[in-house]
Short mmCIF file of C-alpha atoms in Angstrom, two decimals:
data_model
loop_
_atom_site.label_atom_id
_atom_site.label_comp_id
_atom_site.label_asym_id
_atom_site.label_seq_id
_atom_site.Cartn_x
_atom_site.Cartn_y
_atom_site.Cartn_z
CA MET A 1 7.16 -15.08 31.53
CA LEU A 2 8.42 -11.71 30.85
CA ALA A 3 12.18 -11.03 31.48
CA ALA A 4 14.02 -7.90 32.48
CA MET A 5 16.15 -6.42 29.69
CA PRO A 6 19.68 -4.94 29.57
CA ASP A 7 20.10 -1.35 28.68
CA SER A 8 19.87 -0.48 25.02
CA ALA A 9 22.92 -0.09 22.87
CA PRO A 10 23.95 3.51 21.94
CA SER A 11 22.38 5.17 19.02
CA PRO A 12 24.50 5.30 15.84
CA LEU A 13 24.23 8.99 16.15
CA SER A 14 26.16 8.86 19.45
CA ALA A 15 29.82 8.33 20.12
CA GLY A 16 29.22 4.68 20.35
CA GLY A 17 29.11 4.43 16.61
CA PRO A 18 27.16 1.64 14.59
CA ALA A 19 25.48 -0.94 16.83
CA LEU A 20 26.99 -4.50 16.22
CA ARG A 21 25.95 -7.90 17.61
CA ASP A 22 28.41 -7.86 20.51
CA GLY A 23 25.60 -8.85 22.92
CA GLY A 24 21.99 -9.79 22.92
CA ASP A 25 19.33 -7.65 21.17
CA ALA A 26 18.47 -5.11 23.85
CA CYS A 27 15.26 -3.53 22.03
CA PRO A 28 12.23 -3.89 24.33
CA GLY A 29 9.35 -6.04 23.39
CA THR A 30 6.25 -7.50 25.07
CA LEU A 31 7.93 -10.80 26.15
CA ARG A 32 11.17 -9.10 27.45
CA LEU A 33 10.99 -5.81 29.27
CA HIS A 34 13.39 -2.92 29.56
CA ARG A 35 14.22 -1.63 33.07
CA ALA A 36 13.60 1.95 33.82
CA ASP A 37 13.44 4.22 36.76
CA ASP A 38 9.62 4.36 36.54
CA GLY A 39 9.14 0.62 36.33
CA ALA A 40 9.41 -1.83 33.49
CA LEU A 41 8.71 -0.92 29.82
CA ALA A 42 7.13 -2.96 27.10
CA ARG A 43 7.06 -2.11 23.47
CA VAL A 44 4.12 -3.46 21.54
CA ARG A 45 4.72 -3.74 17.74
CA VAL A 46 1.94 -2.48 15.71
CA PRO A 47 2.88 -3.19 11.90
CA GLY A 48 1.97 -0.24 9.89
CA GLY A 49 0.56 1.42 12.91
CA VAL A 50 -2.84 -0.08 12.08
CA LEU A 51 -5.08 -0.69 15.12
CA SER A 52 -8.76 -1.79 15.03
CA ALA A 53 -10.86 -0.27 17.76
CA ASP A 54 -10.97 -3.47 19.53
CA ARG A 55 -7.18 -3.78 19.71
CA ALA A 56 -6.84 -0.17 20.75
CA GLU A 57 -9.21 -0.93 23.68
CA ALA A 58 -7.04 -4.01 24.50
CA LEU A 59 -3.90 -1.79 24.64
CA LEU A 60 -5.53 0.63 27.07
CA ALA A 61 -6.65 -2.38 29.18
CA ALA A 62 -3.04 -3.53 29.37
CA ALA A 63 -1.80 -0.05 30.37
CA ASP A 64 -4.48 0.35 33.08
CA ARG A 65 -4.03 -3.23 34.41
CA PHE A 66 -0.32 -3.62 34.36
CA GLY A 67 1.16 -0.19 33.96
CA ASP A 68 0.70 3.56 34.68
CA GLY A 69 -2.35 3.77 32.48
CA GLU A 70 -0.70 5.95 29.81
CA LEU A 71 0.19 4.98 26.32
CA HIS A 72 3.37 6.21 24.60
CA LEU A 73 3.71 6.37 20.78
CA THR A 74 7.19 5.60 19.31
CA SER A 75 9.08 6.90 16.12
CA ARG A 76 7.99 3.70 14.40
CA GLY A 77 4.33 3.85 15.06
CA ASN A 78 4.49 1.32 17.97
CA VAL A 79 3.18 1.64 21.54
CA GLN A 80 5.09 1.62 24.71
CA LEU A 81 3.59 0.82 28.07
CA ARG A 82 5.41 2.19 31.08
CA GLY A 83 5.36 1.65 34.79
CA LEU A 84 4.84 -1.92 34.50
CA GLY A 85 5.26 -4.29 37.55
CA ALA A 86 7.96 -6.87 37.60
CA GLU A 87 5.33 -9.80 37.88
CA CYS A 88 3.07 -8.76 35.10
CA GLY A 89 4.56 -11.48 32.80
CA GLY A 90 2.04 -13.99 31.63
CA GLY A 91 -0.90 -11.73 32.15
CA LEU A 92 0.37 -9.02 29.76
CA ALA A 93 1.36 -11.55 27.09
CA GLU A 94 -2.08 -13.36 27.37
CA LEU A 95 -4.01 -10.21 27.19
CA LEU A 96 -2.07 -9.01 24.05
CA ALA A 97 -2.21 -12.51 22.39
CA ASP A 98 -6.05 -12.76 22.91
CA ALA A 99 -6.32 -9.30 21.12
CA GLY A 100 -4.33 -10.48 18.16
CA LEU A 101 -1.37 -8.22 19.06
CA LEU A 102 1.07 -11.13 19.54
CA PRO A 103 0.54 -13.50 16.66
CA SER A 104 4.05 -15.11 16.95
CA ALA A 105 6.10 -15.00 20.24
CA ALA A 106 9.26 -15.78 18.23
CA HIS A 107 8.84 -12.70 15.88
CA GLU A 108 7.29 -10.18 18.24
CA ARG A 109 10.39 -7.92 18.04
CA ALA A 110 10.85 -8.54 14.25
CA ARG A 111 7.51 -7.03 13.16
CA ASN A 112 8.87 -3.60 12.67
CA ILE A 113 6.89 -2.25 9.76
CA VAL A 114 6.05 1.42 9.00
CA ALA A 115 3.57 2.22 6.42
CA SER A 116 2.39 5.67 4.85
CA PRO A 117 -0.44 6.65 7.33
CA LEU A 118 -2.76 8.21 4.67
CA ALA A 119 -2.37 5.41 2.07
CA GLY A 120 -5.69 4.79 0.38
CA LEU A 121 -7.31 7.76 2.04
CA ASP A 122 -6.41 10.74 -0.26
CA GLY A 123 -6.22 9.34 -3.58
CA SER A 124 -2.95 7.33 -2.98
CA PRO A 125 -2.62 3.65 -3.34
CA ALA A 126 -4.07 1.57 -0.50
CA LEU A 127 -1.41 -0.70 1.20
CA GLY A 128 -3.53 -2.74 3.74
CA GLU A 129 -3.42 -6.04 1.87
CA ARG A 130 0.35 -5.84 1.14
CA LEU A 131 0.89 -4.78 4.78
CA ALA A 132 -0.90 -7.76 6.12
CA GLU A 133 0.80 -10.06 3.68
CA LEU A 134 4.26 -8.83 4.64
CA ASP A 135 3.48 -9.26 8.40
CA ALA A 136 2.27 -12.73 7.80
CA LEU A 137 5.37 -13.67 5.76
CA VAL A 138 7.57 -12.27 8.50
CA CYS A 139 5.88 -14.39 11.10
CA ALA A 140 6.01 -17.50 8.93
CA SER A 141 9.73 -17.18 8.43
CA ALA A 142 12.01 -19.03 10.84
CA ALA A 143 14.97 -16.95 9.66
CA ALA A 144 13.06 -13.61 10.16
CA ALA A 145 12.76 -14.45 13.84
CA SER A 146 16.55 -13.53 13.99
CA LEU A 147 15.99 -10.05 12.91
CA SER A 148 16.94 -7.42 15.54
CA GLY A 149 14.31 -5.16 17.17
CA ARG A 150 16.09 -2.38 15.11
CA PHE A 151 15.65 -3.75 11.61
CA LEU A 152 12.83 -1.85 9.83
CA PHE A 153 10.62 -2.59 6.93
CA ALA A 154 8.77 0.37 5.19
CA LEU A 155 5.75 0.45 2.75
CA ASP A 156 5.63 3.87 1.02
CA ASP A 157 2.43 4.75 -0.95
CA GLY A 158 4.74 6.78 -3.38
CA ARG A 159 4.64 10.09 -1.62
CA GLY A 160 8.09 9.42 0.11
CA ASP A 161 7.08 9.89 3.68
CA VAL A 162 8.24 6.69 5.13
CA ASP A 163 10.91 6.18 2.46
CA ALA A 164 12.54 9.01 4.10
CA LEU A 165 12.84 7.12 7.32
CA GLY A 166 15.94 5.07 6.22
CA ALA A 167 14.35 1.61 6.64
CA ASP A 168 16.42 -1.49 5.90
CA VAL A 169 14.01 -2.66 3.38
CA THR A 170 11.52 -0.25 1.61
CA LEU A 171 8.74 -0.89 -0.81
CA ILE A 172 7.52 2.14 -2.70
CA ALA A 173 4.34 2.05 -4.68
CA ASP A 174 4.68 3.07 -8.25
CA GLY A 175 1.79 2.35 -10.53
CA ASP A 176 1.11 -1.39 -10.94
CA ALA A 177 4.67 -2.12 -9.35
CA PHE A 178 6.74 -1.63 -6.29
CA LEU A 179 10.18 -0.12 -6.14
CA LEU A 180 12.51 -2.18 -3.80
CA ARG A 181 15.13 -0.18 -1.83
CA ILE A 182 17.70 -1.87 0.29
CA GLY A 183 19.16 0.33 3.11
CA PRO A 184 19.98 3.94 2.49
CA GLY A 185 21.14 3.69 -1.11
CA ASP A 186 19.71 5.52 -4.12
CA GLU A 187 19.31 2.55 -6.22
CA VAL A 188 15.82 0.79 -6.34
CA PHE A 189 14.62 -2.16 -8.20
CA ARG A 190 11.17 -2.49 -9.99
CA ILE A 191 9.18 -5.60 -9.19
CA PRO A 192 5.50 -6.46 -9.76
CA ALA A 193 3.29 -5.34 -6.99
CA ALA A 194 1.98 -8.85 -6.20
CA GLU A 195 5.76 -9.99 -5.53
CA GLY A 196 6.51 -6.94 -3.27
CA PRO A 197 6.07 -8.50 0.20
CA ARG A 198 7.93 -11.64 -0.74
CA ALA A 199 10.74 -9.74 -2.26
CA ALA A 200 10.99 -7.61 0.97
CA LEU A 201 11.21 -10.81 3.16
CA ARG A 202 13.87 -12.21 0.75
CA ALA A 203 15.85 -9.17 1.07
CA ALA A 204 15.71 -9.39 4.88
CA GLU A 205 16.78 -13.01 4.89
CA ALA A 206 19.61 -12.09 2.48
CA PHE A 207 20.75 -9.42 5.05
CA LEU A 208 20.91 -11.93 7.86
CA ARG A 209 23.32 -14.09 5.78
CA ALA A 210 25.36 -11.03 4.84
CA ALA A 211 25.46 -9.93 8.57
CA ARG A 212 26.86 -13.12 9.95
CA ASP A 213 30.43 -12.21 9.94
CA SER A 214 30.17 -8.36 10.70
CA GLY A 215 27.53 -8.70 13.38
CA ALA A 216 25.47 -5.77 11.98
CA TRP A 217 22.04 -5.16 13.21
CA ARG A 218 20.92 -2.98 10.32
CA VAL A 219 21.91 -2.73 6.54
CA LYS A 220 23.56 0.64 7.08
CA ASP A 221 25.99 -0.95 9.67
CA LEU A 222 27.31 -3.56 7.12
CA PRO A 223 30.81 -2.89 5.93
CA ASP A 224 30.53 -1.03 2.54
CA PRO A 225 31.77 -4.00 0.39
CA VAL A 226 29.28 -6.33 2.04
CA ARG A 227 26.43 -3.80 1.70
CA SER A 228 27.24 -3.34 -1.89
CA GLU A 229 27.28 -7.02 -2.53
CA LEU A 230 23.98 -7.41 -0.64
CA VAL A 231 22.33 -4.85 -2.83
CA ARG A 232 23.81 -6.43 -5.97
CA ALA A 233 22.54 -9.89 -5.02
CA VAL A 234 19.11 -8.68 -4.18
CA GLY A 235 18.82 -6.74 -7.34
CA ALA A 236 19.84 -9.51 -9.51
CA ALA A 237 16.83 -11.49 -8.30
CA ALA A 238 14.42 -8.60 -8.15
CA GLY A 239 14.54 -6.70 -11.50
CA PRO A 240 15.86 -3.72 -13.31
CA ALA A 241 17.54 -1.04 -11.34
CA GLU A 242 16.65 2.57 -11.31
CA HIS A 243 18.12 5.66 -9.76
CA ARG A 244 15.72 7.25 -7.16
CA PRO A 245 17.43 9.19 -4.34
CA ARG A 246 15.76 8.66 -1.05
CA PRO A 247 13.88 11.85 0.26
CA ARG A 248 15.92 13.88 2.85
CA THR A 249 12.86 14.87 4.85
CA ALA A 250 10.18 12.72 6.31
CA LYS A 251 6.96 14.67 6.01
CA ALA A 252 4.31 13.83 8.55
CA PRO A 253 0.50 14.23 7.83
CA GLU A 254 -0.44 17.65 8.96
CA PRO A 255 -2.99 17.83 11.66
CA GLY A 256 -6.50 18.43 10.47
CA THR A 257 -8.63 16.84 7.65
CA HIS A 258 -7.41 14.84 4.76
CA GLY A 259 -9.15 13.80 1.59
CA PRO A 260 -12.00 15.77 -0.12
CA GLY A 261 -12.39 19.07 1.50
CA ASP A 262 -9.43 19.90 3.73
CA ALA A 263 -8.84 22.62 6.43
CA VAL A 264 -11.92 22.32 8.61
CA GLU A 265 -12.14 25.12 11.19
CA THR A 266 -12.74 23.76 14.66
CA THR A 267 -14.09 24.63 17.99
CA PRO A 268 -14.33 22.45 21.01
CA TRP A 269 -17.20 20.08 20.62
CA PRO A 270 -20.01 20.89 23.03
CA GLY A 271 -20.73 17.29 23.58
CA TYR A 272 -17.33 16.37 24.94
CA ALA A 273 -16.43 16.98 28.69
CA PRO A 274 -12.78 16.67 29.72
CA GLU A 275 -12.04 14.50 32.72
CA THR A 276 -11.17 17.58 34.79
CA THR A 277 -12.97 20.77 35.87
CA PRO A 278 -13.51 23.44 33.14
CA GLY A 279 -10.25 25.30 32.41
CA SER A 280 -8.07 22.73 34.18
CA THR A 281 -5.04 21.25 32.46
CA ASP A 282 -4.72 18.42 34.86
CA ALA A 283 -5.57 15.81 32.14
CA LEU A 284 -2.77 16.98 29.91
CA PRO A 285 0.76 15.70 29.92
CA ASP A 286 3.05 17.52 32.52
CA ALA A 287 4.85 19.35 29.87
CA HIS A 288 1.70 21.18 28.81
CA ARG A 289 1.64 22.88 32.24
CA HIS A 290 5.02 24.43 32.31
CA ALA A 291 5.58 28.07 31.75
CA ASN A 292 6.12 29.06 28.08
CA PRO A 293 8.13 32.12 27.41
CA HIS A 294 6.31 32.47 24.09
CA GLY A 295 2.62 32.29 25.31
CA PRO A 296 0.24 29.44 26.20
CA ALA A 297 0.93 25.88 24.85
CA HIS A 298 -2.65 25.72 23.47
CA THR A 299 -4.53 28.39 21.84
CA ALA A 300 -8.03 29.18 22.75
CA ALA A 301 -11.12 28.33 20.56
CA PRO A 302 -11.64 31.29 17.99
CA ASP A 303 -13.94 33.97 18.87
CA ASN A 304 -15.65 33.75 15.58
CA PRO A 305 -17.95 30.83 14.49
CA PRO A 306 -16.33 28.16 12.40
CA GLN A 307 -16.22 28.51 8.75
CA ALA A 308 -18.70 26.40 6.74
CA PRO A 309 -17.30 22.86 6.75
CA PRO A 310 -16.40 21.02 3.51
CA ALA A 311 -18.73 18.41 2.10
CA SER A 312 -16.68 15.41 3.45
CA ALA A 313 -13.34 14.28 4.77
CA ALA A 314 -11.65 10.83 4.29
CA ALA A 315 -9.52 11.06 7.50
CA LEU A 316 -8.71 13.19 10.44
CA ALA A 317 -5.02 13.54 11.78
CA VAL A 318 -4.00 14.62 15.07
CA ASP A 319 -0.51 14.94 16.65
CA VAL A 320 0.19 13.87 20.29
CA PRO A 321 2.20 16.24 22.40
CA LEU A 322 5.50 14.39 23.11
CA GLY A 323 3.84 11.13 22.04
CA ARG A 324 2.12 10.66 25.55
CA LEU A 325 -1.58 9.71 25.71
CA THR A 326 -3.64 9.85 28.70
CA PRO A 327 -6.37 7.16 29.20
CA GLY A 328 -9.08 9.85 28.52
CA GLN A 329 -7.35 10.80 25.25
CA TRP A 330 -7.02 7.24 24.03
CA ARG A 331 -10.55 6.47 24.95
CA LEU A 332 -11.80 9.49 22.81
CA LEU A 333 -9.62 8.42 19.80
CA THR A 334 -10.94 4.82 20.05
CA ALA A 335 -14.56 5.93 20.38
CA THR A 336 -14.02 8.15 17.39
CA ALA A 337 -12.58 5.31 15.35
CA ARG A 338 -15.31 2.94 16.40
CA ARG A 339 -18.00 5.58 15.34
CA TYR A 340 -16.51 6.11 11.83
CA GLY A 341 -13.91 4.08 10.01
CA GLY A 342 -13.33 1.35 12.76
CA GLU A 343 -9.48 1.84 13.00
CA LEU A 344 -6.69 4.10 14.12
CA ARG A 345 -3.35 4.49 12.33
CA LEU A 346 -0.38 5.40 14.52
CA THR A 347 2.32 7.46 12.66
CA PRO A 348 6.07 7.42 12.89
CA TRP A 349 5.79 11.00 13.91
CA ARG A 350 3.90 10.20 17.01
CA GLY A 351 0.60 11.20 15.50
CA ILE A 352 -2.70 9.43 14.82
CA VAL A 353 -4.74 9.18 11.63
CA VAL A 354 -8.48 8.37 12.09
CA PRO A 355 -9.94 7.15 8.86
CA GLY A 356 -13.50 8.01 7.98
CA PRO A 357 -15.55 8.81 6.02
CA PHE A 358 -16.71 11.95 7.80
CA THR A 359 -19.13 14.53 6.62
CA GLY A 360 -17.91 17.98 6.99
CA ALA A 361 -19.97 18.59 10.17
CA GLU A 362 -18.75 15.33 11.63
CA ALA A 363 -15.19 16.11 11.02
CA ALA A 364 -15.41 19.60 12.65
CA ASP A 365 -17.17 18.01 15.69
CA ALA A 366 -14.59 15.28 15.93
CA LEU A 367 -11.66 17.64 15.64
CA GLY A 368 -13.17 20.00 18.16
CA ALA A 369 -13.45 17.14 20.66
CA LEU A 370 -9.93 15.96 20.03
CA ALA A 371 -8.66 19.59 20.38
CA ALA A 372 -10.52 19.86 23.71
CA ALA A 373 -8.83 16.87 25.03
CA GLY A 374 -5.40 18.38 24.35
CA LEU A 375 -4.54 16.78 21.07
CA ILE A 376 -2.93 18.79 18.16
CA THR A 377 -5.42 19.44 15.46
CA SER A 378 -3.66 22.28 13.68
CA PRO A 379 -0.19 22.62 12.09
CA ASP A 380 -0.01 26.11 13.77
CA SER A 381 0.16 24.64 17.28
CA PRO A 382 3.48 25.32 19.09
CA TRP A 383 3.67 21.56 19.77
CA THR A 384 3.80 20.64 16.11
CA GLY A 385 7.17 18.90 15.30
CA VAL A 386 8.28 18.90 19.04
CA GLY A 387 9.53 15.55 20.45
CA ALA A 388 11.49 14.38 23.47
CA CYS A 389 12.77 11.21 25.06
CA ILE A 390 11.26 10.15 28.33
CA GLY A 391 14.09 12.05 30.30
CA ARG A 392 14.06 12.41 34.01
CA PRO A 393 12.63 11.05 36.26
CA GLY A 394 11.71 7.98 34.19
CA CYS A 395 15.28 7.36 32.85
CA ALA A 396 18.31 7.07 35.14
CA LYS A 397 20.78 8.01 32.24
CA SER A 398 18.95 11.26 31.42
CA LEU A 399 20.76 14.46 32.56
CA ALA A 400 17.49 16.69 32.53
CA ASP A 401 13.81 16.69 32.47
CA VAL A 402 13.89 17.30 28.81
CA ARG A 403 10.00 16.96 28.50
CA ALA A 404 9.57 19.86 30.72
CA GLU A 405 12.33 21.81 29.05
CA ALA A 406 10.68 21.22 25.64
CA GLY A 407 7.40 22.50 27.01
CA ALA A 408 9.15 25.65 28.57
CA ALA A 409 10.93 26.38 25.26
CA LEU A 410 7.71 26.30 23.05
CA GLY A 411 7.50 29.04 20.49
CA PRO A 412 5.98 29.33 16.94
CA ALA A 413 5.84 26.28 14.86
CA GLY A 414 9.20 25.99 13.00
CA ARG A 415 9.89 24.48 9.59
CA LEU A 416 12.10 21.76 11.03
CA PRO A 417 11.09 19.22 13.84
CA VAL A 418 13.05 19.27 17.06
CA TYR A 419 13.86 16.50 19.36
CA TRP A 420 15.10 16.78 22.86
CA SER A 421 17.23 14.02 24.35
CA GLY A 422 18.43 13.67 27.94
CA CYS A 423 21.71 11.91 26.97
CA GLU A 424 23.82 11.10 23.95
CA ARG A 425 21.81 7.94 23.30
CA ARG A 426 18.94 9.96 21.76
CA CYS A 427 16.38 7.21 22.26
CA GLY A 428 13.52 7.63 19.84
CA HIS A 429 15.08 10.36 17.72
CA PRO A 430 13.49 11.12 14.26
CA HIS A 431 14.97 10.67 10.89
CA GLY A 432 15.73 12.71 7.95
CA GLU A 433 16.08 16.46 8.59
CA TRP A 434 15.65 17.64 12.18
CA ILE A 435 17.14 19.77 15.09
CA ASP A 436 18.85 17.77 17.70
CA VAL A 437 19.02 19.08 21.33
CA VAL A 438 20.92 17.02 23.76
CA ALA A 439 21.34 17.81 27.48
CA THR A 440 24.93 17.77 28.51
CA PRO A 441 26.68 18.36 31.94
CA ASP A 442 27.38 21.97 30.70
CA GLY A 443 23.88 22.79 29.33
CA HIS A 444 22.45 21.80 25.95
CA ARG A 445 23.98 21.12 22.56
CA ILE A 446 21.95 22.10 19.43
CA SER A 447 22.74 20.77 16.01
CA TYR A 448 21.11 20.30 12.54
CA VAL A 449 20.90 16.87 11.32
CA ARG A 450 20.35 15.81 7.74
CA GLY A 451 20.32 12.00 7.26
CA GLU A 452 23.60 10.70 8.58
CA ARG A 453 25.19 14.15 8.59
CA ARG A 454 25.20 16.93 11.14
CA ASP A 455 26.48 20.46 11.30
CA PRO A 456 28.86 21.52 14.02
CA PRO A 457 26.86 22.02 17.22
CA ALA A 458 26.08 25.26 19.22
CA THR A 459 26.23 24.92 23.06
CA VAL A 460 23.82 26.86 25.20
CA ARG A 461 24.54 27.12 29.00
CA ASP A 462 21.95 26.97 31.63
CA ASP A 463 19.80 29.88 30.41
CA PRO A 464 16.15 28.92 29.50
CA ALA A 465 15.43 32.08 27.59
CA ALA A 466 18.59 31.67 25.47
CA LEU A 467 17.86 28.03 24.95
CA ALA A 468 14.33 28.67 23.67
CA ALA A 469 15.64 31.44 21.33
CA ALA A 470 18.43 29.15 20.03
CA VAL A 471 16.00 26.33 19.43
CA ALA A 472 13.64 28.64 17.65
CA ALA A 473 16.24 30.04 15.39
CA ALA A 474 17.54 26.50 14.48
CA ARG A 475 13.99 25.35 13.65
CA SER A 476 13.51 28.19 11.37
CA ARG A 477 16.63 27.33 9.25
CA ALA A 478 16.08 28.15 5.52
CA LEU A 479 16.11 25.47 2.97
#
């Protein structure tokens, strides 16, 4: 039976400081729900973000049967279901278990694994087998069941995208080996590729032993001497140490095509009919429909015919405005996956990669259909890099409807991502380098964040035009 959950602990970025084990693990799951003003919330772990078409359909069925029908992507490539009834309990768990989305009840909140979404699709190493092995090892470890819902594993294909996310245990592909990173440090340890998943699990189990006295949830929360000893002990059993600074910026896959023949020009696919009347925006998230001082949120199809498509594409990538997917958008993505590569890959940047292969014409048609459904298929979209917490009215702690404010402040795509938070908790905020916008009783506070450091903030009072201008300027910050 599902149980209601206490409120989450403060983000380490907030005044609450590092989260310690002074209470139960408050991260939502599928067997324990989080209370919200719009109903209960369930978070379904999707290791590596990899979903078969069948499992994607099961998630939509769960959202439709027990929640508000929508699916929300998280900053770890997981899925949240909102608006759940208090009595959905066993039915939700049974549906997810039957679909293979709940392989171990004891480990359901410990299966936090992010992976490079384009791994194996654009000439980079494939990570599927290692991902499946790590997930199985975690589920088979009695100790790993004690990992908090905040603890994070990462599998990086060598490009540095998920290495930049600051996971607790990171495996980085490097030729015929993995580099093992513990926490945020710059030291890595070289290990044979075949030993990578087991080495990652051993590191997580070593963290649990090291955290007994401090009560830390994550490696970065350990006292400095304890963290240093943990890295030394793991390294002694792993292999030779190397200096490899963690990337400061987590670079998401650009919307569009990937693999042989990039940059397909798209127009809406004539075979796709939105769920609303022509020209209506009713099927789009609410924030799409708010006034935008810089122009429309979605650009119209180009007047000229599309350029000749490339010969082929290995994958398509789309971003999801504010991470919120309507049932129609999810069905279209699932149908596209079923027609081509058979799976979806949810990214830690609230986007989705659809593996192919695609011919050039197929890629252009598919991207056109996805664009017509309101998804982001071009890096030039004003929605690129824009994120927000759920805000009002879904969260009682939020001071503002930050999703509507993010939509109203849209402008040209900036160099840096921006994340809007309704309170100091900053639920779901990104990692690496980003612009932090927080609603306060006096307006909004804007600051530049780089890893664990942040610049002094600027405060903008209740002036939408000034707020939009300040956010645009912050996002355009030079390197």
